[in-house]
Amino acid sequence: VKVNNIQRVLVIGAGIMGEGIAQTFAQAGLQVRLIDLDKETLSKCLVQIRKNVQQFIELGLIMDEPDCVTARIEGRQTEDIAGAVKGCDYVIEAVPEILKLKKEILTRIMSANSQISVASNTSSFTIDELVEGVMYPERVIGLHYFNPAHIIPLVEIHRGRQTAEVVYQETLKLMQQSGKQTVLVRKEVPGFIVNRITAAIEREIDYLLDEGIVSPEDLDIAIKSSIGFRFACLGPMEVEDMIGLDTAMRVSQRMFKVLSNAAEPSPELVVKVKRGELGIKSGKGWYDYRSQTRENVLEEKNRVLLQQLKLYQSRARE
Ligand SMILES: NC(=O)c1ccc[n+]([C@@H]2O[C@H](COP(=O)([O-])OP(=O)(O)OC[C@H]3O[C@@H](n4cnc5c(N)ncnc54)[C@H](O)[C@@H]3O)[C@@H](O)[C@H]2O)c1
C-alpha cells in the first residue's frame, strides 16, 4: 500500500493529552496545528509545552532550540473544524471522553475532507462504537497515548472492523517518525491492553490497603523496588521465562483463588473522592502536596520519568 507523506498534523483538544501529543510531533520535526475551544486552555498549554521542551533539552533528550520546536506548533482557538483541517495531512482528536462529542467531531472532519486519516485518543470507546453513523468509517483508527504523552513511549493502536489497511500503515509510519513505540491491539476490548492490567493491579492494591496489609507509602516502595523495577526493562513474558513456566503455573493455581474479585472501587477511595482529595490537582490525595504548586509537583515527577526515558532510549539504541 502506498502511504501518504505526513507533514502537518491537526491535534484537536489542547487538554492534558493534546498537549503531550502536540509536543511529540513538533519535537520530531513535524508541523502541528493544535486547536481548542477555550482560549485560556490553549495559551496555558503552549506555555507548558515550552517548559516541557526545555526539560527535554536540559536532559539531552533532544538537540534543538526551544524556539524551533515551538515554532512548529500553530495554536488556534477555534470551533471551526473544517477550517482547521485545511492543509493538514492527519488528524488526532483528544477531546473529552464523551461519545456524542467525539462522533460530532468525526462527522465534521469527514464532511470537510474525505481523504484524511483520523485517529481517536479515546481511552474507553472502541472504534466500532465511534464510527457508527459516521461517514468514511474506514478512515478512523484508535491511538491510545499514555499520560504524560510527551514522555511515555507507548501508543496502543486499535482498529475498527472497517479501518483501512492504508490508514493503519500511515499511522504506524507516523508513530515511528515521532519516536513512539507501538503495539497492536488485535481485538478491541474495553481498556485495550495496558489499562486492563493497570485496573487488575489497582483492584488488588485496593484490597491490600482496605485490609490494612500495607500502608500507601510502603506500597509505593514495594512496587517501585520490585515489579516496577523489573517491568521497566523486562516484560512479564520475559520474567515468566526467568521464573520458569512450571513455577508460574503453580503460583497462579494457588493465588488466583485468593485474589480480590471486587467489582467496585474500594470504600476508602470513594470516601477520599467525596472529600475532594483527588491527588495533585486538588493538593491532596494519598500524599499531601499543599506546600507546593501543581506545576512544581508535576515538573519533579516528569524529571524522574525523563531519566527513565533516557535509559529506555539508550537501551533501544543497543
Ligand atoms: N487524561 C489521561 O490520562 C488520558 C489518557 C489516555 C487517553 N485519554 C483520552 O484522551 C482524550 C482527552 O482527554 P484529556 O484528559 O486530555 O481531556 P481534557 O479535558 O484535559 O482536554 C480536552 C480538551 O478538548 C477541548 N475541546 C472540547 N471540545 C472541543 C472542540 N469541539 N474542539 C476543540 N477542542 C475541544 C476542551 O476545551 C479541552 O481543553 C479523552 O478521550 C480521554 O479519554 C486521557
XYZ file of C-alpha atoms and ligand atoms in Angstrom:
362
model
C 0.000 0.000 0.000
C 1.134 3.493 -0.817
C 1.287 5.658 2.274
C 0.955 9.439 2.257
C 3.774 11.623 3.427
C 2.600 13.450 6.526
C 3.871 16.957 7.084
C 1.208 18.676 9.151
C -0.847 17.059 11.907
C -4.018 18.538 13.339
C -4.477 17.907 17.074
C -7.990 18.659 18.333
C -8.161 19.484 22.052
C -5.309 21.163 23.943
C -6.006 19.488 27.273
C -3.854 17.051 29.247
C -3.348 14.684 26.314
C -3.376 17.087 23.355
C -0.506 18.972 24.972
C 1.831 15.979 25.094
C 0.759 14.691 21.684
C 1.430 18.053 20.009
C 4.861 18.309 21.658
C 5.842 14.836 20.492
C 5.126 15.657 16.853
C 6.813 19.062 16.997
C 9.942 17.556 18.542
C 10.057 15.064 15.688
C 10.129 17.942 13.184
C 6.506 17.730 12.070
C 4.259 20.761 11.721
C 1.364 20.769 14.190
C -1.881 22.685 14.301
C -3.293 22.500 17.818
C -6.850 23.712 18.328
C -9.130 24.163 21.311
C -12.419 25.930 22.005
C -11.048 27.546 25.110
C -8.599 30.415 24.761
C -7.083 30.103 28.235
C -6.592 26.329 27.961
C -4.800 26.831 24.672
C -2.432 29.531 25.916
C -1.647 27.597 29.111
C -0.958 24.555 27.005
C 1.500 26.386 24.764
C 3.365 27.753 27.797
C 3.565 24.266 29.308
C 4.817 22.732 26.062
C 7.630 25.261 26.004
C 8.646 24.296 29.560
C 8.470 20.616 28.697
C 10.633 21.104 25.620
C 13.186 22.928 27.759
C 13.311 19.931 30.131
C 13.975 17.607 27.190
C 16.806 19.845 26.031
C 18.322 20.200 29.536
C 18.451 16.440 29.928
C 19.976 15.971 26.486
C 16.962 14.066 25.173
C 16.721 16.269 22.096
C 19.174 18.542 20.328
C 17.122 21.516 19.283
C 16.287 25.075 20.242
C 13.067 25.561 22.240
C 12.032 28.248 19.739
C 12.484 25.920 16.790
C 10.271 23.274 18.382
C 7.517 25.635 19.496
C 7.557 27.431 16.141
C 6.305 24.193 14.592
C 3.129 24.402 16.680
C 0.386 26.702 15.494
C -2.116 27.180 18.329
C -5.586 28.155 17.161
C -8.603 28.926 19.282
C -11.491 27.910 17.095
C -14.677 25.916 16.759
C -14.187 25.657 13.027
C -13.025 22.080 12.495
C -13.449 22.283 8.696
C -11.178 25.328 8.556
C -8.628 23.695 10.844
C -8.408 20.513 8.752
C -7.363 22.518 5.651
C -3.685 21.973 4.876
C -3.331 19.089 7.361
C -2.458 15.503 6.410
C -3.525 13.657 9.542
C -5.854 14.350 12.484
C -5.761 13.234 16.112
C -8.713 14.075 18.293
C -8.147 14.408 22.040
C -11.439 15.963 23.136
C -13.209 14.795 26.329
C -14.390 11.188 26.578
C -17.998 11.885 25.535
C -19.313 9.654 22.768
C -21.650 12.242 21.252
C -18.914 14.883 21.144
C -16.387 12.536 19.570
C -18.879 11.422 16.906
C -19.712 15.031 16.119
C -16.027 15.902 15.709
C -15.512 12.891 13.429
C -18.514 13.859 11.345
C -17.261 17.417 10.942
C -13.784 16.246 9.904
C -15.204 13.788 7.371
C -17.517 16.372 5.803
C -14.531 18.678 5.371
C -12.156 16.071 3.955
C -12.968 12.603 2.684
C -9.349 11.518 2.280
C -7.738 12.272 5.617
C -6.943 9.667 8.296
C -8.321 10.402 11.735
C -7.081 8.908 14.982
C -9.000 8.996 18.228
C -7.188 9.053 21.556
C -10.234 7.546 23.243
C -9.498 5.523 26.368
C -12.764 3.639 26.644
C -14.635 3.557 23.326
C -13.972 1.097 20.542
C -13.528 2.457 17.027
C -16.591 0.428 16.011
C -18.654 2.425 18.546
C -17.168 5.760 17.460
C -17.781 5.327 13.734
C -21.378 4.162 13.971
C -23.322 6.501 11.686
C -20.179 8.411 10.709
C -19.117 8.843 7.072
C -15.923 7.133 5.867
C -15.521 4.797 8.874
C -12.570 3.196 7.087
C -10.510 6.336 7.765
C -10.765 6.141 11.561
C -8.265 4.421 13.844
C -7.505 4.375 17.572
C -4.265 5.772 19.000
C -4.142 5.349 22.747
C -1.414 7.518 24.279
C -0.388 7.407 27.945
C -0.168 10.365 30.272
C 2.225 12.252 30.177
C 2.067 11.679 26.437
C 5.280 13.596 25.697
C 7.250 11.129 27.850
C 5.649 7.675 27.922
C 6.927 5.808 24.849
C 3.940 3.556 24.186
C 0.958 4.169 21.948
C -1.583 1.343 21.603
C -3.072 1.104 18.105
C -6.570 -0.320 17.751
C -8.606 -0.711 14.601
C -12.305 -0.944 13.972
C -13.713 -3.666 11.735
C -13.737 -1.205 8.827
C -10.418 0.588 9.373
C -8.462 0.527 6.088
C -5.035 -1.100 5.903
C -3.588 2.071 4.375
C -4.759 4.092 7.397
C -3.066 1.600 9.698
C 0.176 1.719 7.697
C 0.120 5.517 7.606
C -0.442 5.614 11.368
C 2.385 3.157 12.022
C 4.735 5.255 9.924
C 3.710 8.437 11.734
C 4.304 6.826 15.120
C 7.751 5.640 14.020
C 8.522 9.103 12.704
C 7.548 10.667 16.034
C 9.602 8.179 18.043
C 6.742 6.314 19.694
C 6.703 2.605 20.462
C 3.547 0.935 19.199
C 1.704 -2.287 19.848
C -1.354 -3.532 18.006
C -4.496 -4.384 19.961
C -5.642 -7.371 17.918
C -9.228 -7.298 19.226
C -10.947 -4.202 20.583
C -11.774 -4.818 24.246
C -12.522 -2.246 26.986
C -9.258 -0.929 28.423
C -7.288 -2.335 25.457
C -4.113 -3.920 26.887
C -2.408 -1.718 29.427
C -5.421 -0.237 31.220
C -6.818 -3.724 31.810
C -3.599 -4.735 33.532
C -3.460 -1.478 35.477
C -7.050 -1.998 36.632
C -6.263 -5.553 37.779
C -3.332 -4.216 39.802
C -5.461 -1.384 41.191
C -8.106 -3.827 42.392
C -5.547 -5.830 44.335
C -3.993 -2.634 45.714
C -7.434 -1.571 46.976
C -7.726 -4.906 48.767
C -4.286 -4.681 50.387
C -4.972 -1.147 51.625
C -8.517 -1.876 52.808
C -7.369 -4.914 54.757
C -4.588 -2.868 56.366
C -1.949 -5.221 54.962
C 0.296 -2.380 53.821
C 0.454 1.431 54.084
C 0.150 3.547 50.908
C 3.772 4.692 51.300
C 5.123 1.155 51.682
C 3.009 0.032 48.770
C 4.766 2.559 46.521
C 8.162 1.443 47.803
C 7.296 -2.216 47.306
C 6.218 -1.753 43.689
C 8.990 0.630 42.647
C 11.683 -1.671 44.009
C 10.281 -4.967 42.714
C 7.873 -5.447 39.817
C 8.125 -1.832 38.664
C 11.908 -2.080 38.670
C 11.764 -5.263 36.646
C 8.992 -4.249 34.246
C 10.824 -1.083 33.250
C 13.279 -3.281 31.354
C 11.950 -6.862 31.265
C 8.385 -7.606 30.197
C 6.135 -10.041 32.075
C 6.594 -12.777 29.479
C 10.368 -12.438 29.722
C 10.091 -12.511 33.513
C 7.884 -15.601 33.420
C 10.536 -17.339 31.336
C 13.080 -16.462 34.031
C 10.859 -17.768 36.817
C 10.021 -20.959 34.913
C 6.567 -21.620 33.483
C 6.000 -24.590 35.816
C 6.561 -22.413 38.868
C 4.441 -19.622 37.367
C 1.622 -22.113 36.772
C 1.700 -23.412 40.352
C 1.732 -19.906 41.802
C -1.265 -18.966 39.622
C -3.138 -22.105 40.693
C -2.808 -21.094 44.342
C -3.010 -17.298 44.066
C -5.884 -16.758 41.613
C -8.261 -18.285 44.161
C -7.342 -15.804 46.897
C -7.148 -12.610 44.835
C -9.721 -9.865 45.152
C -12.619 -10.156 42.721
C -14.271 -6.871 43.777
C -16.500 -5.291 41.149
C -16.375 -1.796 42.701
C -13.524 0.505 43.803
C -12.537 0.382 47.472
C -14.692 2.265 50.040
C -11.608 4.234 51.125
C -11.045 5.517 47.599
C -14.708 6.513 47.285
C -14.525 8.414 50.600
C -11.405 10.278 49.502
C -13.071 11.332 46.256
C -16.133 12.536 48.208
C -13.857 14.614 50.449
C -12.297 16.210 47.361
C -8.946 14.508 47.916
C -8.268 13.950 44.225
C -4.471 13.950 44.167
C -2.075 16.538 42.782
C -4.827 18.565 41.095
C -6.606 19.208 44.414
C -3.459 19.434 46.570
C -4.035 16.188 48.428
C -4.609 12.543 47.584
C -2.618 9.712 49.126
C 0.092 12.307 49.737
C -0.124 15.959 50.729
C 1.076 18.474 48.088
C -0.374 21.614 49.623
C 3.036 23.200 50.278
C 3.923 23.112 46.539
C 2.342 24.342 43.336
C 0.830 21.824 40.956
C 3.342 22.820 38.257
C 6.297 22.135 40.566
C 4.976 18.755 41.652
C 4.421 17.699 38.045
C 7.810 19.030 36.977
C 9.521 16.921 39.650
C 7.609 13.808 38.655
C 8.343 14.424 34.975
C 12.038 14.794 35.767
C 12.096 11.298 37.284
C 10.211 9.912 34.285
C 12.591 11.654 31.878
C 15.591 9.920 33.496
C 13.749 6.686 32.872
C 13.103 7.726 29.252
C 16.828 8.344 28.797
C 17.641 4.827 29.944
C 14.839 3.418 27.802
C 16.118 5.202 24.707
C 19.707 4.151 25.277
C 18.578 0.515 25.586
C 16.523 0.870 22.397
C 19.654 2.025 20.549
C 21.731 -1.007 21.684
N -6.019 12.114 30.840
C -5.454 10.943 30.612
O -4.642 10.456 31.389
C -5.804 10.187 29.337
C -5.003 9.096 28.953
C -5.274 8.435 27.738
C -6.341 8.840 26.944
N -7.125 9.898 27.362
C -8.228 10.312 26.470
O -7.821 11.483 25.770
C -8.941 12.308 25.485
C -8.713 13.699 26.052
O -8.529 13.610 27.451
P -7.834 14.774 28.300
O -7.550 14.188 29.630
O -6.739 15.397 27.505
O -9.071 15.800 28.424
P -9.038 17.373 28.764
O -10.378 17.679 29.294
O -7.830 17.704 29.560
O -8.857 18.064 27.322
C -9.845 18.084 26.329
C -9.796 19.431 25.624
O -10.667 19.388 24.479
C -11.215 20.664 24.332
N -12.416 20.583 23.471
C -13.657 20.153 23.794
N -14.465 20.225 22.718
C -13.721 20.693 21.686
C -13.987 21.005 20.326
N -15.197 20.843 19.802
N -12.979 21.493 19.556
C -11.742 21.682 20.079
N -11.435 21.415 21.361
C -12.413 20.927 22.157
C -11.521 21.125 25.736
O -11.644 22.541 25.795
C -10.296 20.600 26.482
O -9.273 21.569 26.578
C -10.142 11.585 26.085
O -10.735 10.794 25.089
C -9.523 10.705 27.157
O -10.302 9.580 27.458
C -6.862 10.573 28.523
